[in-house]
Amino acid sequence: MEEKLKDLAQKLFGKEILDLDDKELYLLLSEFSNNLLNKIEKPKKSDRKLYYFSAEFLLGKLLKNNLSNLGIRDEVKEILSKNGKVIEKAEEFEAEPSLGNGGLGRLAACFMDSFANLGLNAEGIGICYHFGLFRQKFEDYKQKEVKDPWLDDSNALIKTDTKYDVNFKNQKVEATMYDLPISARKDSRSTIHFFDIDSVDESIVKEGISFDKKDIEKNLSLFLYPDDSDEDGQKLRIYQQYFMVSCGGRYILDEYIKNGGKLEEFGDKIRIQINDTHPTMIIPEMIRLLTSKGLSFEKAVEEITKACAYTNHTILQEALEKWNYQMLEDVVPALMPIIEKLDEIVRGKYDNEKVYIIENKKEDEKNPEKLTRIVHMANIAIHFSSKVNGVAQLHSDILVNETLKDFYEIYPDKFENVTNGISFKRFFHNCNEDLTKLIESLIGPEFKDDPNKLEELLKFQDDPEVLDKFLRVKEISKENFSKYVKEKEGVDLDINSIFDVQIKRLHEYKRQQMNALYVIDTYLKIKKGILPKNPITVIFGAKAAPSYYMAKNIIHLILCLQELINKDEDVNKYLKVVMLTNYNVSYAEKIIPATEISEQISLASKEASGTGNMKMMLNGAVTLGTLDGANVEIRDLVGDENIYIFGKKADQIIDLYEKDSYKAKEIYEKNEDIKKAVDFIVSKEILEIGDKEMLESLHNDLINKDYFMALIDLEEYIEVKNKLIEAYTDKRSFAKMAINNIAKAGFFSSDRSIRDYNRKIWNL
Ligand code: 6GP
């Protein structure tokens, strides 16, 4: 291998390995591993093929995983180090593609890893956003967004000669397909097909993330989720969604016909997974394509319904996309007669407006004649798919009993649960080598292929030597992470403190504000001389959607607390707060091995599944959580003695919403400590640091609205969290809980999820 690397270095740069800088080294390794990857044959053609459509693929950096998955990283590392080079530096150089927002996008990426690992005939379809979501910066303790470029000469995308014209009402764009190979093992890989417009113009982004939203020819593939608070923004999203399905649809059909597929067997041979509602237009678009090739409308509907399946990722209304009819008409008029016909089919069969596709909405009571037509994308996806699934058992239950009840009554057999999973390669083997080595020394290497074998660890749960070894590995991870945080954020962490971690998108339902109130409560207690049983470091990582005002206020509060607390010499020995800048997959890979408390504190019923909860348990953290999403399944697996559960249950919360009977103010007025913590948001100390308007708005919201009920569980949260911190002082018993968590995490491998999808939905 050394010779090959040397030759490539000569070819690319005319230099010896010894003389390469980190960027060149990165380019060299990237080229080297891509060449190997591309030589791997695609999965053998099977009778049936799956296309996974997703607006997001939150991949994370590629090089390290590719080298490891190809089984050559150790050797390459050795060769580099002989030449005085450090492989990590080259890997660090890579820009992370931020083509996703949160859970749903990362799930899609984990699923791609599993397609590759299991050798399934399955590919991804997505959009190649040049600037991703955004890169987060902090200025004046506030979030600022800037573009997050990742495409340069060094990325792994392969330009193909597949090209399509995409026709919108008033314009046409030309698209090119770029392929990204996804690695898993020496002999198996998968592919994501990313589509981009040829006329994209990065230079139109002048300041932050703003640009002319009307200039579709230049902007279509710049950002994921461009601001859609106005009509132009909403239209741009429709342009993007249609762009993806139009290219993807033709790619599927061309490939199918080229391989001799018959149109009337389409639904038997093709599987299309619709990842949340964003790709729903694939249904009318595919009907359009099939009928244009000669299939009758009825037959096309039948085939597409067989082929498609839809995954729902949240019960929050905001995610069940609804588009204004007129707006769709302005962008994709060709789909409208098809959507009309689909709506007629539904209206002909069912006498329930809630399941109609097109809603005629009265805009104002005084003028009942004036109707606005709204297209419900989820309703298209449910009627014209063969399966609909939720992503954890509780979520799937809520879908059939509440959110999608009217549909469940029509189609009881359509609904499935597939509990989410995570890529063990990325979030365990490749990011926590010390722990996986320790485990291998105890139970052998089989767990790498069969994660259920992790259960064998239970034999060691009372072995003090093993527990101490585990604690030592955790300590090293904490040291490594602390070094990184010092470099990136300039904050000194105390590795003797317990690392309490909440990393996820910022949303009120996830209740970072409740955690911030815990911080305030602890701060106030320390000031009064009541010390925590063990020092604690509360670590946050989260991006807020650019136009989500309250989420930005919460980030602001956390940053103000960080400033106040970390500088307070009386307090910072016992408590510290850190908000990580630009939390992303690479950051996750660094912090997860160092995590001790996994904060999964969403308002019950609201977190569909969560996947960070799985990543952290797998790496030996103890969950502090509500009975929400997959936490329920984690509790069932590890048992009550290995998890810290608190808070109201999902049915109680659903009931409160139905009766509209939750009053934050009553809790605030009744509980002295809660009142003090909430009022501290607008205290002199905080206002000296922060922005009055933002803090007052948050303070006011918590007392008078608190739609996601941060106060309802606060008292119990503080109590249970403090118990967990006390339990931590007995290190070995904490390690025992951690070992139990690792041992039971096998179920959460995305390979298991994909096998479930395959058995319940795709039958590839
Ligand atoms: C997320 C859910 O919030 C999370 O609970 C789940 O684990 C994840 O999807 C994967 O299923 N949802 C999203 O990211 C989202 O954008 C529209 O939903």
PDB file of N, CA and C in Angstrom, residues 496-498 518-519 521-538 570-576 718 721-729:
ATOM      1  N   ASN A 496     -13.280  15.955  36.455  1.00  0.00           N
ATOM      2  CA  ASN A 496     -13.876  15.285  37.622  1.00  0.00           C
ATOM      3  C   ASN A 496     -15.358  15.600  37.778  1.00  0.00           C
ATOM      4  N   SER A 497     -15.822  16.570  37.018  1.00  0.00           N
ATOM      5  CA  SER A 497     -17.262  16.853  37.079  1.00  0.00           C
ATOM      6  C   SER A 497     -17.992  15.841  36.208  1.00  0.00           C
ATOM      7  N   ILE A 498     -19.284  15.686  36.470  1.00  0.00           N
ATOM      8  CA  ILE A 498     -20.068  14.770  35.639  1.00  0.00           C
ATOM      9  C   ILE A 498     -20.448  15.499  34.355  1.00  0.00           C
ATOM     10  N   TYR A 518     -32.849  24.285  35.338  1.00  0.00           N
ATOM     11  CA  TYR A 518     -32.101  23.452  36.307  1.00  0.00           C
ATOM     12  C   TYR A 518     -30.776  24.135  36.650  1.00  0.00           C
ATOM     13  N   VAL A 519     -30.098  24.623  35.611  1.00  0.00           N
ATOM     14  CA  VAL A 519     -28.809  25.294  35.821  1.00  0.00           C
ATOM     15  C   VAL A 519     -28.992  26.483  36.763  1.00  0.00           C
ATOM     16  N   ASP A 521     -31.386  27.006  38.945  1.00  0.00           N
ATOM     17  CA  ASP A 521     -31.730  26.517  40.280  1.00  0.00           C
ATOM     18  C   ASP A 521     -30.462  26.080  41.036  1.00  0.00           C
ATOM     19  N   THR A 522     -29.597  25.350  40.330  1.00  0.00           N
ATOM     20  CA  THR A 522     -28.359  24.871  40.959  1.00  0.00           C
ATOM     21  C   THR A 522     -27.447  26.048  41.319  1.00  0.00           C
ATOM     22  N   TYR A 523     -27.374  27.000  40.395  1.00  0.00           N
ATOM     23  CA  TYR A 523     -26.569  28.205  40.637  1.00  0.00           C
ATOM     24  C   TYR A 523     -27.052  28.932  41.897  1.00  0.00           C
ATOM     25  N   LEU A 524     -28.356  29.127  41.975  1.00  0.00           N
ATOM     26  CA  LEU A 524     -28.903  29.856  43.129  1.00  0.00           C
ATOM     27  C   LEU A 524     -28.641  29.092  44.428  1.00  0.00           C
ATOM     28  N   LYS A 525     -28.741  27.762  44.352  1.00  0.00           N
ATOM     29  CA  LYS A 525     -28.475  26.963  45.550  1.00  0.00           C
ATOM     30  C   LYS A 525     -27.000  27.072  45.962  1.00  0.00           C
ATOM     31  N   ILE A 526     -26.113  27.000  44.986  1.00  0.00           N
ATOM     32  CA  ILE A 526     -24.687  27.108  45.321  1.00  0.00           C
ATOM     33  C   ILE A 526     -24.410  28.467  45.983  1.00  0.00           C
ATOM     34  N   LYS A 527     -25.033  29.475  45.440  1.00  0.00           N
ATOM     35  CA  LYS A 527     -24.867  30.819  46.018  1.00  0.00           C
ATOM     36  C   LYS A 527     -25.313  30.855  47.478  1.00  0.00           C
ATOM     37  N   LYS A 528     -26.287  29.995  47.787  1.00  0.00           N
ATOM     38  CA  LYS A 528     -26.761  29.946  49.180  1.00  0.00           C
ATOM     39  C   LYS A 528     -25.963  28.949  50.027  1.00  0.00           C
ATOM     40  N   GLY A 529     -24.982  28.320  49.386  1.00  0.00           N
ATOM     41  CA  GLY A 529     -24.155  27.359  50.116  1.00  0.00           C
ATOM     42  C   GLY A 529     -24.627  25.918  50.036  1.00  0.00           C
ATOM     43  N   ILE A 530     -25.662  25.665  49.261  1.00  0.00           N
ATOM     44  CA  ILE A 530     -26.094  24.266  49.086  1.00  0.00           C
ATOM     45  C   ILE A 530     -25.393  23.717  47.837  1.00  0.00           C
ATOM     46  N   LEU A 531     -24.430  22.834  48.078  1.00  0.00           N
ATOM     47  CA  LEU A 531     -23.592  22.399  46.957  1.00  0.00           C
ATOM     48  C   LEU A 531     -24.105  21.111  46.338  1.00  0.00           C
ATOM     49  N   PRO A 532     -23.898  20.944  45.032  1.00  0.00           N
ATOM     50  CA  PRO A 532     -24.275  19.663  44.412  1.00  0.00           C
ATOM     51  C   PRO A 532     -23.383  18.544  44.956  1.00  0.00           C
ATOM     52  N   LYS A 533     -23.895  17.316  44.921  1.00  0.00           N
ATOM     53  CA  LYS A 533     -23.138  16.194  45.490  1.00  0.00           C
ATOM     54  C   LYS A 533     -21.854  15.927  44.721  1.00  0.00           C
ATOM     55  N   ASN A 534     -21.836  16.333  43.462  1.00  0.00           N
ATOM     56  CA  ASN A 534     -20.645  16.173  42.634  1.00  0.00           C
ATOM     57  C   ASN A 534     -20.609  17.378  41.690  1.00  0.00           C
ATOM     58  N   PRO A 535     -19.432  17.885  41.362  1.00  0.00           N
ATOM     59  CA  PRO A 535     -19.406  18.978  40.378  1.00  0.00           C
ATOM     60  C   PRO A 535     -20.072  18.537  39.073  1.00  0.00           C
ATOM     61  N   ILE A 536     -20.661  19.481  38.383  1.00  0.00           N
ATOM     62  CA  ILE A 536     -21.403  19.120  37.179  1.00  0.00           C
ATOM     63  C   ILE A 536     -21.116  20.103  36.046  1.00  0.00           C
ATOM     64  N   THR A 537     -20.952  19.550  34.845  1.00  0.00           N
ATOM     65  CA  THR A 537     -20.785  20.375  33.652  1.00  0.00           C
ATOM     66  C   THR A 537     -21.966  20.122  32.731  1.00  0.00           C
ATOM     67  N   VAL A 538     -22.745  21.163  32.504  1.00  0.00           N
ATOM     68  CA  VAL A 538     -23.919  21.019  31.651  1.00  0.00           C
ATOM     69  C   VAL A 538     -23.546  21.493  30.248  1.00  0.00           C
ATOM     70  N   ASP A 570     -17.008  31.583  42.889  1.00  0.00           N
ATOM     71  CA  ASP A 570     -17.685  30.841  43.967  1.00  0.00           C
ATOM     72  C   ASP A 570     -18.434  29.639  43.409  1.00  0.00           C
ATOM     73  N   VAL A 571     -18.799  29.749  42.145  1.00  0.00           N
ATOM     74  CA  VAL A 571     -19.705  28.741  41.590  1.00  0.00           C
ATOM     75  C   VAL A 571     -18.994  27.754  40.663  1.00  0.00           C
ATOM     76  N   ASN A 572     -18.031  28.271  39.897  1.00  0.00           N
ATOM     77  CA  ASN A 572     -17.520  27.435  38.793  1.00  0.00           C
ATOM     78  C   ASN A 572     -16.724  26.197  39.235  1.00  0.00           C
ATOM     79  N   LYS A 573     -16.462  26.084  40.517  1.00  0.00           N
ATOM     80  CA  LYS A 573     -15.849  24.833  40.990  1.00  0.00           C
ATOM     81  C   LYS A 573     -16.869  23.697  41.001  1.00  0.00           C
ATOM     82  N   TYR A 574     -18.131  24.085  41.079  1.00  0.00           N
ATOM     83  CA  TYR A 574     -19.205  23.078  41.216  1.00  0.00           C
ATOM     84  C   TYR A 574     -20.097  22.966  39.988  1.00  0.00           C
ATOM     85  N   LEU A 575     -20.122  24.033  39.220  1.00  0.00           N
ATOM     86  CA  LEU A 575     -21.056  24.064  38.080  1.00  0.00           C
ATOM     87  C   LEU A 575     -20.436  24.844  36.935  1.00  0.00           C
ATOM     88  N   LYS A 576     -20.540  24.247  35.739  1.00  0.00           N
ATOM     89  CA  LYS A 576     -20.152  24.990  34.537  1.00  0.00           C
ATOM     90  C   LYS A 576     -21.169  24.737  33.446  1.00  0.00           C
ATOM     91  N   ILE A 718     -35.584  18.360  38.488  1.00  0.00           N
ATOM     92  CA  ILE A 718     -34.498  18.798  39.366  1.00  0.00           C
ATOM     93  C   ILE A 718     -34.195  17.717  40.407  1.00  0.00           C
ATOM     94  N   LYS A 721     -32.648  14.531  38.649  1.00  0.00           N
ATOM     95  CA  LYS A 721     -31.290  14.817  38.152  1.00  0.00           C
ATOM     96  C   LYS A 721     -30.304  14.877  39.317  1.00  0.00           C
ATOM     97  N   ASN A 722     -30.721  15.489  40.393  1.00  0.00           N
ATOM     98  CA  ASN A 722     -29.826  15.553  41.553  1.00  0.00           C
ATOM     99  C   ASN A 722     -29.562  14.170  42.147  1.00  0.00           C
ATOM    100  N   LYS A 723     -30.565  13.303  42.076  1.00  0.00           N
ATOM    101  CA  LYS A 723     -30.343  11.921  42.535  1.00  0.00           C
ATOM    102  C   LYS A 723     -29.305  11.221  41.669  1.00  0.00           C
ATOM    103  N   LEU A 724     -29.416  11.432  40.377  1.00  0.00           N
ATOM    104  CA  LEU A 724     -28.469  10.801  39.454  1.00  0.00           C
ATOM    105  C   LEU A 724     -27.054  11.317  39.725  1.00  0.00           C
ATOM    106  N   ILE A 725     -26.950  12.611  39.993  1.00  0.00           N
ATOM    107  CA  ILE A 725     -25.629  13.180  40.277  1.00  0.00           C
ATOM    108  C   ILE A 725     -25.078  12.599  41.586  1.00  0.00           C
ATOM    109  N   GLU A 726     -25.954  12.378  42.520  1.00  0.00           N
ATOM    110  CA  GLU A 726     -25.510  11.754  43.771  1.00  0.00           C
ATOM    111  C   GLU A 726     -25.054  10.306  43.516  1.00  0.00           C
ATOM    112  N   ALA A 727     -25.825   9.609  42.685  1.00  0.00           N
ATOM    113  CA  ALA A 727     -25.462   8.214  42.375  1.00  0.00           C
ATOM    114  C   ALA A 727     -24.082   8.138  41.740  1.00  0.00           C
ATOM    115  N   TYR A 728     -23.709   9.176  41.025  1.00  0.00           N
ATOM    116  CA  TYR A 728     -22.424   9.218  40.315  1.00  0.00           C
ATOM    117  C   TYR A 728     -21.237   9.177  41.267  1.00  0.00           C
ATOM    118  N   THR A 729     -21.470   9.596  42.518  1.00  0.00           N
ATOM    119  CA  THR A 729     -20.344   9.623  43.444  1.00  0.00           C
ATOM    120  C   THR A 729     -19.854   8.201  43.763  1.00  0.00           C
TER     121      THR A 729
END
